[in-house]
CSV table of C-alpha atoms in Angstrom, one decimal:
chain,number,residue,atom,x,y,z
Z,1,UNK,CA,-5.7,-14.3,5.7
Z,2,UNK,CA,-5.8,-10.6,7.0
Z,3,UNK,CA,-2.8,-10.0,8.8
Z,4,UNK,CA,-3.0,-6.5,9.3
Z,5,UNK,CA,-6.6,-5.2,10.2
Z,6,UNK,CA,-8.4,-1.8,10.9
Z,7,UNK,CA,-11.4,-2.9,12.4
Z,8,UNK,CA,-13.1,0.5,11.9
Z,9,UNK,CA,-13.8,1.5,8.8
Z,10,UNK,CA,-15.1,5.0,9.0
Z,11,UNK,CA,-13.9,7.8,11.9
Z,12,UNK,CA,-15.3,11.4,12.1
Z,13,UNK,CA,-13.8,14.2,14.2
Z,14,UNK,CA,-14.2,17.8,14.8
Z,15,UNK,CA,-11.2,20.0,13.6
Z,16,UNK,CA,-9.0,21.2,16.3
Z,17,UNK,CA,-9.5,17.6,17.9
Z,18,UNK,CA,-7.3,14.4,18.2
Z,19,UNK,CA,-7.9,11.6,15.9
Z,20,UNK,CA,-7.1,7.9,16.9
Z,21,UNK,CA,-6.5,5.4,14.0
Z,22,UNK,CA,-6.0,2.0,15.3
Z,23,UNK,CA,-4.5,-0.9,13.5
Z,24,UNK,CA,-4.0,-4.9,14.4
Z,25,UNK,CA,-1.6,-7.4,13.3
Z,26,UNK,CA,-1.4,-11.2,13.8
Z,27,UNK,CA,2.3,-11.5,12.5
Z,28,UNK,CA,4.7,-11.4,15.4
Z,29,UNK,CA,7.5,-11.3,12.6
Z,30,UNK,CA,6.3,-8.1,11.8
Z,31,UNK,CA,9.2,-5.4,12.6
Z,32,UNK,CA,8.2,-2.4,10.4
Z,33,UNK,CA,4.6,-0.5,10.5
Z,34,UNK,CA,4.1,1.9,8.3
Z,35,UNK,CA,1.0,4.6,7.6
Z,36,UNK,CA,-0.4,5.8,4.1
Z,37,UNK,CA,-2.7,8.3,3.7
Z,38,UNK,CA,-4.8,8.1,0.2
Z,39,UNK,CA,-7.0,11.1,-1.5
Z,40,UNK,CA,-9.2,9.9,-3.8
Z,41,UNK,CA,-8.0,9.0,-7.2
Z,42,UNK,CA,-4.3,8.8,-6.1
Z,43,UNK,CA,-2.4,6.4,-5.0
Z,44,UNK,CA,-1.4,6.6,-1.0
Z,45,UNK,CA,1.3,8.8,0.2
Z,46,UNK,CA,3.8,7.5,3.0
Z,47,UNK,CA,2.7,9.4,6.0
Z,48,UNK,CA,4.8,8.0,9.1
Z,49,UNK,CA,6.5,4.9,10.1
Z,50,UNK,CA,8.3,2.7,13.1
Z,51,UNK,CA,10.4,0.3,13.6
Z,52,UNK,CA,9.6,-2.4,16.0
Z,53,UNK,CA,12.5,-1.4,18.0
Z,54,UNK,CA,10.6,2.0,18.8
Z,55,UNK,CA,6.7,2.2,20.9
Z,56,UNK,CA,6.6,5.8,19.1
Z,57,UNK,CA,7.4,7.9,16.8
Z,58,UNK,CA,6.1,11.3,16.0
Z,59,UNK,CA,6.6,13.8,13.3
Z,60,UNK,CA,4.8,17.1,14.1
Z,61,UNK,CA,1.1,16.8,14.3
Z,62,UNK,CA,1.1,13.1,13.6
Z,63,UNK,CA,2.5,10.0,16.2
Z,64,UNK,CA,2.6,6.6,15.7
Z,65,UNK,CA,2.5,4.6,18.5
Z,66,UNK,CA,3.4,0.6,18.6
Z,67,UNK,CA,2.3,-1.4,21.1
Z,68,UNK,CA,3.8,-4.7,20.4
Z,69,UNK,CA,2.8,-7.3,23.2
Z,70,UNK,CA,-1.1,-6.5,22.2
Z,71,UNK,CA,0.0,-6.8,18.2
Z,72,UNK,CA,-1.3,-3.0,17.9
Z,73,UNK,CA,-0.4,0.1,16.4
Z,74,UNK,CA,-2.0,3.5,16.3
Z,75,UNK,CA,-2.1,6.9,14.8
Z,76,UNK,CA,-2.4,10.0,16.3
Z,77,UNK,CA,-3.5,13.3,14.7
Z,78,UNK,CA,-3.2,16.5,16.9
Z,79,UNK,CA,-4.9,19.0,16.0
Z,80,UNK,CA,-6.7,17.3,13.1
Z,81,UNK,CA,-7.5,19.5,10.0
Z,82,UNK,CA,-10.0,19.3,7.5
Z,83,UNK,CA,-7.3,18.3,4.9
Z,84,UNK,CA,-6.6,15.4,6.7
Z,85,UNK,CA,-10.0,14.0,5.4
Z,86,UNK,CA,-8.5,10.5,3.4
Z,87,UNK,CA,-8.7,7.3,4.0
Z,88,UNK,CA,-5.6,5.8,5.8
Z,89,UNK,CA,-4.4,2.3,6.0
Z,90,UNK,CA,-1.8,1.0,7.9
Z,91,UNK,CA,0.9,-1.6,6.3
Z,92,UNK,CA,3.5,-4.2,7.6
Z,93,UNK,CA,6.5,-6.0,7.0
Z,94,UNK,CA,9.5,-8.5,7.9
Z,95,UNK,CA,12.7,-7.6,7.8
Z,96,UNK,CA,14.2,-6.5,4.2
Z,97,UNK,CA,10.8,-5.3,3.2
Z,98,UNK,CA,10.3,-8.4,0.4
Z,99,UNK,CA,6.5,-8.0,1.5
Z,100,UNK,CA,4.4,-5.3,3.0
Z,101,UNK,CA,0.6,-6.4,4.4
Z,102,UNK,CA,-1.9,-3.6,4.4
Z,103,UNK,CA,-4.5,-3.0,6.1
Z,104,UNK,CA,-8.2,-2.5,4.5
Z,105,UNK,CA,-7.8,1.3,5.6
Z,106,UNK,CA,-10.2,3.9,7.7
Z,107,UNK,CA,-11.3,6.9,6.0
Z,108,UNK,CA,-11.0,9.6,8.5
Z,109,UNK,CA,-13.2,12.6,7.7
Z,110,UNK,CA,-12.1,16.1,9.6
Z,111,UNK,CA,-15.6,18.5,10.3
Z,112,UNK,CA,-14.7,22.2,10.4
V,1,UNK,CA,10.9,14.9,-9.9
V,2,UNK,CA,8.1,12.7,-11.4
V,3,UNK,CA,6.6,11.1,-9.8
V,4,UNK,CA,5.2,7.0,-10.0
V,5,UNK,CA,3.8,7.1,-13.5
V,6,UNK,CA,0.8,4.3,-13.8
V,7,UNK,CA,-0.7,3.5,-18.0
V,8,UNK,CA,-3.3,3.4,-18.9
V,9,UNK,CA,-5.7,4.8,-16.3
V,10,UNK,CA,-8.5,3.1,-17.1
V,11,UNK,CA,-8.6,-0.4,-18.4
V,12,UNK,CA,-11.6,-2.6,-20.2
V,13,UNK,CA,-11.7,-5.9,-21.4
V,14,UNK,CA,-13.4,-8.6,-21.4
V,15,UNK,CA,-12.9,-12.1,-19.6
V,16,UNK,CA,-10.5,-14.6,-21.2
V,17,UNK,CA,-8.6,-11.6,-22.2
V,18,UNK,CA,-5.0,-10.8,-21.4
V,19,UNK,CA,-4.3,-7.0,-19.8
V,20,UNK,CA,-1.3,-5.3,-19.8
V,21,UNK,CA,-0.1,-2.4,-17.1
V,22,UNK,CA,2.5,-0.3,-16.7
V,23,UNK,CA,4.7,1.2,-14.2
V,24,UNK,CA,7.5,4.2,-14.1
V,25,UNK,CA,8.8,4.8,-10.6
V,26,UNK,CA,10.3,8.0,-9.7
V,27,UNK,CA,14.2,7.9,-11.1
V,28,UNK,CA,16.7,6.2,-9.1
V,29,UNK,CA,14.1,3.8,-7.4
V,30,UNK,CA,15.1,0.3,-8.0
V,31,UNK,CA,12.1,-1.7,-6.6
V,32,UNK,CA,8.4,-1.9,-8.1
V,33,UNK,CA,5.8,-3.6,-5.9
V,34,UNK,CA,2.5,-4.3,-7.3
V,35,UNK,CA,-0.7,-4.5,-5.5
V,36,UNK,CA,-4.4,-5.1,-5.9
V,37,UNK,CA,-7.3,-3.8,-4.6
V,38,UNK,CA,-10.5,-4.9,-4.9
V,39,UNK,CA,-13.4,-3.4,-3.7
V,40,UNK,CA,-13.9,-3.4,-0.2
V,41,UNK,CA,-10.4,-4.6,0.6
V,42,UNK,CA,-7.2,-3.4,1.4
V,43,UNK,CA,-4.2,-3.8,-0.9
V,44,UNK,CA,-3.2,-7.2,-1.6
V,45,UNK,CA,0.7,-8.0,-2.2
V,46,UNK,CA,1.1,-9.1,-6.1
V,47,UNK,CA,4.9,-9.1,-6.6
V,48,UNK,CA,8.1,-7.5,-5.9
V,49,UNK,CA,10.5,-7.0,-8.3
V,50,UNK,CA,14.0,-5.5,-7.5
V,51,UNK,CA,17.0,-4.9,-10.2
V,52,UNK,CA,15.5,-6.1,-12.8
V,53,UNK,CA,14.4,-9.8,-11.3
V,54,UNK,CA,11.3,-10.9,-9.7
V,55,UNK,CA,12.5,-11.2,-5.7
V,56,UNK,CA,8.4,-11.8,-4.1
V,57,UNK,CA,5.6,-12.6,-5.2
V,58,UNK,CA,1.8,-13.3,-3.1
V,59,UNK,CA,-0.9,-15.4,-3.3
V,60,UNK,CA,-2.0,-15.5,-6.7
V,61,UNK,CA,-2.0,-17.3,-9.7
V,62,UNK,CA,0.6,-17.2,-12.5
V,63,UNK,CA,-1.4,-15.6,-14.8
V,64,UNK,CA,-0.8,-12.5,-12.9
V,65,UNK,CA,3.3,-12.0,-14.0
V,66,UNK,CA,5.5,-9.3,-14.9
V,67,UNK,CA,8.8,-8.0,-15.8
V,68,UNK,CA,10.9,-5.1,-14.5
V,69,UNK,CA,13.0,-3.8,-17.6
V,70,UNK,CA,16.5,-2.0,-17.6
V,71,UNK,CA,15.4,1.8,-16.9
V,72,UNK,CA,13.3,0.2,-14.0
V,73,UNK,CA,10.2,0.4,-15.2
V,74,UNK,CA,7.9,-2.7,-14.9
V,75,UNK,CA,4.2,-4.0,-16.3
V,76,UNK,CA,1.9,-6.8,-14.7
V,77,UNK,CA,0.6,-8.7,-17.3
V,78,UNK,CA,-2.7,-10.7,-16.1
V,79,UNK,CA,-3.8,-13.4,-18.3
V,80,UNK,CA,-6.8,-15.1,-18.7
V,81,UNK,CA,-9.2,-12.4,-17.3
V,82,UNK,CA,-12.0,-13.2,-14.9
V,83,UNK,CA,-14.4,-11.3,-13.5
V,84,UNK,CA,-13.1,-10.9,-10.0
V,85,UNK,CA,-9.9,-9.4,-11.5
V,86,UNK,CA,-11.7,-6.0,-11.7
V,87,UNK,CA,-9.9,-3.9,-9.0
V,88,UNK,CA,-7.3,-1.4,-8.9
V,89,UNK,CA,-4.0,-2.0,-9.4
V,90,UNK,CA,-1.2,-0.4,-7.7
V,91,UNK,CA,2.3,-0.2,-8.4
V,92,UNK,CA,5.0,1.5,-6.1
V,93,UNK,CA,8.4,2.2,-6.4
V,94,UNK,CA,11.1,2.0,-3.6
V,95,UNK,CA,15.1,2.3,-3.3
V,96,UNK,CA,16.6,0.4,-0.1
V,97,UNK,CA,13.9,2.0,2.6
V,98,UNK,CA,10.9,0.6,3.3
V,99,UNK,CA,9.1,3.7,2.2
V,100,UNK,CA,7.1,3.0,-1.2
V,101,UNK,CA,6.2,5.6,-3.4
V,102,UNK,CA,2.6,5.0,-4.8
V,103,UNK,CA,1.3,6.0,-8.3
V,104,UNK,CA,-1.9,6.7,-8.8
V,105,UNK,CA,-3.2,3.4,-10.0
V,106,UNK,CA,-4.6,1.7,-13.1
V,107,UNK,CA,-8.8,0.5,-12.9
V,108,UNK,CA,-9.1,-2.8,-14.7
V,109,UNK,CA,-12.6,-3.8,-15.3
V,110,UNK,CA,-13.5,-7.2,-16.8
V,111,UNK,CA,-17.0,-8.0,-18.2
Protein backbone atom coordinates (compact mmCIF):
# COMPACT_ATOMS: atom_id res chain seq x y z
CA UNK A 1 0.00 0.00 0.00
CA UNK A 2 1.99 2.98 -1.48
CA UNK A 3 0.82 5.96 0.09
CA UNK A 4 3.13 8.33 -1.11
CA UNK A 5 4.19 7.89 -4.83
CA UNK A 6 6.65 9.56 -7.43
CA UNK A 7 5.46 8.25 -10.51
CA UNK A 8 8.64 9.21 -12.40
CA UNK A 9 11.46 7.59 -11.66
CA UNK A 10 14.25 9.19 -13.63
CA UNK A 11 14.26 13.32 -14.60
CA UNK A 12 17.14 15.04 -16.62
CA UNK A 13 17.64 18.71 -16.99
CA UNK A 14 20.07 21.13 -18.34
CA UNK A 15 21.97 23.32 -15.66
CA UNK A 16 20.83 26.77 -15.36
CA UNK A 17 17.16 25.25 -15.85
CA UNK A 18 14.13 24.52 -13.45
CA UNK A 19 13.63 21.13 -12.22
CA UNK A 20 10.04 19.79 -11.25
CA UNK A 21 9.89 16.79 -8.84
CA UNK A 22 6.39 15.75 -8.34
CA UNK A 23 5.00 13.60 -5.55
CA UNK A 24 1.35 11.93 -4.78
CA UNK A 25 -0.31 10.93 -1.70
CA UNK A 26 -3.48 9.00 -0.94
CA UNK A 27 -3.58 9.82 2.84
CA UNK A 28 -5.71 12.89 3.46
CA UNK A 29 -4.40 12.62 7.19
CA UNK A 30 -1.27 13.52 5.84
CA UNK A 31 -0.25 17.13 7.43
CA UNK A 32 3.67 17.13 6.97
CA UNK A 33 5.60 16.57 3.52
CA UNK A 34 8.90 16.47 3.64
CA UNK A 35 11.91 16.15 0.79
CA UNK A 36 15.29 14.12 1.08
CA UNK A 37 17.86 14.25 -1.15
CA UNK A 38 20.25 10.93 -1.23
CA UNK A 39 24.01 10.71 -2.86
CA UNK A 40 24.90 7.45 -3.34
CA UNK A 41 26.15 5.44 -0.50
CA UNK A 42 24.67 7.91 2.12
CA UNK A 43 21.87 8.02 3.73
CA UNK A 44 19.32 11.01 2.52
CA UNK A 45 19.67 14.48 3.81
CA UNK A 46 16.54 16.62 4.78
CA UNK A 47 16.23 19.03 2.03
CA UNK A 48 12.87 21.07 2.55
CA UNK A 49 9.60 20.64 4.18
CA UNK A 50 5.75 22.05 4.70
CA UNK A 51 3.30 21.87 6.72
CA UNK A 52 -0.15 21.21 5.48
CA UNK A 53 -1.16 24.53 6.74
CA UNK A 54 1.24 26.18 3.96
CA UNK A 55 0.79 25.61 -0.32
CA UNK A 56 4.58 26.71 -0.30
CA UNK A 57 7.53 26.99 1.06
CA UNK A 58 10.86 27.98 -0.34
CA UNK A 59 14.40 28.13 0.85
CA UNK A 60 16.62 29.76 -1.74
CA UNK A 61 16.98 27.85 -4.90
CA UNK A 62 14.57 25.12 -3.82
CA UNK A 63 10.34 25.49 -3.28
CA UNK A 64 8.11 23.17 -2.21
CA UNK A 65 4.84 23.49 -3.23
CA UNK A 66 1.54 21.56 -1.74
CA UNK A 67 -1.37 21.32 -3.44
CA UNK A 68 -3.63 19.62 -1.20
CA UNK A 69 -7.20 19.15 -2.86
CA UNK A 70 -5.28 17.17 -5.79
CA UNK A 71 -3.18 14.98 -2.83
CA UNK A 72 0.14 16.57 -4.63
CA UNK A 73 3.25 17.99 -3.72
CA UNK A 74 6.17 19.32 -5.78
CA UNK A 75 9.71 20.40 -5.81
CA UNK A 76 11.19 23.07 -7.47
CA UNK A 77 14.91 23.60 -8.30
CA UNK A 78 15.85 27.09 -9.81
CA UNK A 79 18.55 27.23 -11.33
CA UNK A 80 19.47 23.50 -11.02
CA UNK A 81 23.16 22.63 -10.63
CA UNK A 82 25.10 19.70 -11.50
CA UNK A 83 25.43 18.90 -7.78
CA UNK A 84 22.01 18.58 -7.43
CA UNK A 85 22.41 15.19 -9.41
CA UNK A 86 20.72 12.59 -6.46
CA UNK A 87 17.94 10.79 -6.22
CA UNK A 88 15.15 12.57 -4.21
CA UNK A 89 12.15 11.15 -2.49
CA UNK A 90 9.56 12.74 -0.94
CA UNK A 91 8.13 11.51 2.62
CA UNK A 92 4.84 12.01 4.75
CA UNK A 93 3.36 12.03 7.98
CA UNK A 94 0.32 12.47 10.57
CA UNK A 95 0.52 14.63 13.14
CA UNK A 96 3.33 13.93 15.97
CA UNK A 97 5.48 12.25 13.32
CA UNK A 98 4.98 8.44 14.87
CA UNK A 99 5.21 7.45 11.09
CA UNK A 100 6.73 8.94 8.02
CA UNK A 101 5.67 7.24 4.33
CA UNK A 102 8.28 7.70 1.60
CA UNK A 103 8.05 7.83 -1.58
CA UNK A 104 10.19 5.32 -4.03
CA UNK A 105 12.26 8.57 -5.03
CA UNK A 106 13.26 10.21 -8.60
CA UNK A 107 16.83 10.50 -9.35
CA UNK A 108 17.25 13.83 -10.82
CA UNK A 109 20.42 14.10 -12.93
CA UNK A 110 21.71 17.92 -13.67
CA UNK A 111 23.65 18.11 -17.46
CA UNK A 112 26.29 20.91 -17.52
CA UNK B 1 28.94 16.96 15.60
CA UNK B 2 28.79 13.28 14.47
CA UNK B 3 26.77 12.50 12.65
CA UNK B 4 24.11 9.18 12.47
CA UNK B 5 26.67 6.36 12.94
CA UNK B 6 25.19 2.94 11.21
CA UNK B 7 27.55 -0.81 12.12
CA UNK B 8 28.46 -2.75 10.39
CA UNK B 9 28.31 -1.52 6.78
CA UNK B 10 27.98 -4.45 5.18
CA UNK B 11 26.20 -7.46 6.47
CA UNK B 12 26.19 -11.36 5.15
CA UNK B 13 24.45 -14.26 6.36
CA UNK B 14 22.74 -16.70 5.44
CA UNK B 15 18.82 -17.57 5.74
CA UNK B 16 17.58 -18.85 9.06
CA UNK B 17 20.13 -16.73 10.58
CA UNK B 18 19.57 -13.88 13.11
CA UNK B 19 21.34 -10.22 12.07
CA UNK B 20 22.03 -7.65 14.29
CA UNK B 21 22.37 -3.69 13.41
CA UNK B 22 23.25 -0.79 15.01
CA UNK B 23 22.44 2.79 15.26
CA UNK B 24 24.13 6.02 16.98
CA UNK B 25 22.16 9.20 16.21
CA UNK B 26 23.79 12.49 16.40
CA UNK B 27 23.90 13.50 20.41
CA UNK B 28 20.86 14.95 21.88
CA UNK B 29 18.50 13.19 19.43
CA UNK B 30 16.00 11.17 21.24
CA UNK B 31 14.17 9.28 18.49
CA UNK B 32 15.64 6.38 16.07
CA UNK B 33 13.34 5.37 13.16
CA UNK B 34 14.34 2.44 11.21
CA UNK B 35 13.59 1.78 7.62
CA UNK B 36 14.03 -0.72 4.80
CA UNK B 37 14.75 -0.53 1.48
CA UNK B 38 14.63 -3.02 -0.84
CA UNK B 39 15.53 -2.80 -4.20
CA UNK B 40 13.45 -0.92 -6.30
CA UNK B 41 11.42 0.57 -3.50
CA UNK B 42 11.23 3.39 -1.44
CA UNK B 43 11.80 3.23 2.29
CA UNK B 44 9.52 1.20 4.16
CA UNK B 45 8.65 2.29 7.93
CA UNK B 46 10.15 -0.47 10.44
CA UNK B 47 9.80 1.08 13.84
CA UNK B 48 9.96 4.07 15.89
CA UNK B 49 11.46 4.17 19.01
CA UNK B 50 11.53 7.32 21.30
CA UNK B 51 13.11 7.54 25.01
CA UNK B 52 14.07 4.47 25.31
CA UNK B 53 10.57 2.56 24.40
CA UNK B 54 9.26 1.24 21.21
CA UNK B 55 6.32 4.14 20.31
CA UNK B 56 5.61 2.70 16.23
CA UNK B 57 6.20 0.12 14.53
CA UNK B 58 5.02 -0.96 10.45
CA UNK B 59 3.97 -3.76 8.67
CA UNK B 60 6.24 -6.43 9.40
CA UNK B 61 6.80 -9.30 11.26
CA UNK B 62 8.19 -9.68 14.81
CA UNK B 63 11.13 -11.08 13.87
CA UNK B 64 12.22 -7.66 12.89
CA UNK B 65 12.57 -5.97 16.76
CA UNK B 66 14.79 -3.83 18.48
CA UNK B 67 15.75 -1.81 21.45
CA UNK B 68 16.70 1.81 22.04
CA UNK B 69 19.31 1.80 25.01
CA UNK B 70 20.06 4.65 27.55
CA UNK B 71 22.65 6.82 25.57
CA UNK B 72 20.02 6.58 22.72
CA UNK B 73 21.49 4.38 20.64
CA UNK B 74 19.35 1.51 19.19
CA UNK B 75 19.86 -2.00 17.01
CA UNK B 76 17.18 -3.87 14.85
CA UNK B 77 17.58 -7.33 15.40
CA UNK B 78 15.91 -9.52 12.44
CA UNK B 79 15.44 -13.03 13.12
CA UNK B 80 14.94 -15.83 11.14
CA UNK B 81 16.49 -14.54 7.84
CA UNK B 82 14.92 -14.91 4.51
CA UNK B 83 15.92 -14.18 1.35
CA UNK B 84 13.73 -11.10 0.67
CA UNK B 85 15.30 -9.52 3.80
CA UNK B 86 18.29 -8.43 1.70
CA UNK B 87 17.87 -4.55 1.37
CA UNK B 88 19.29 -1.64 3.11
CA UNK B 89 18.47 -0.65 6.26
CA UNK B 90 18.14 2.76 7.46
CA UNK B 91 18.14 4.22 10.70
CA UNK B 92 17.48 8.01 11.51
CA UNK B 93 17.57 9.94 14.43
CA UNK B 94 15.23 12.81 15.41
CA UNK B 95 14.53 15.22 18.53
CA UNK B 96 10.84 16.73 18.70
CA UNK B 97 10.85 17.99 14.70
CA UNK B 98 9.81 16.08 12.15
CA UNK B 99 13.19 16.41 10.45
CA UNK B 100 15.15 12.90 10.58
CA UNK B 101 18.74 12.77 10.35
CA UNK B 102 19.75 9.77 8.08
CA UNK B 103 22.94 7.60 8.52
CA UNK B 104 24.40 6.11 5.90
CA UNK B 105 22.79 2.71 6.12
CA UNK B 106 23.76 -0.91 6.79
CA UNK B 107 23.49 -3.67 3.39
CA UNK B 108 22.18 -6.92 4.65
CA UNK B 109 22.43 -9.67 2.17
CA UNK B 110 20.91 -13.12 2.83
CA UNK B 111 21.78 -16.27 0.78
Amino acid sequence: DQQVKQNSPSLSVQEGRISILNCDYTNSMFDYFLWYKKYPAEGPTFLISISSIKDKNEDGRFTVFLNKSAKHLSLHIVPSQPGDSAVYFCAASTWGGNQFYFGTGTSLTVIP
Amino acid sequence: EAGVTQSPTHLIKTRGQQATLRCSPISGHTSVYWYQQALGLGLQFLLWYDEGEERNRGNFPPRFSGRQFPNYSSELNVNALELEDSALYLCAGARGTYEQYFGPGTRLTVT
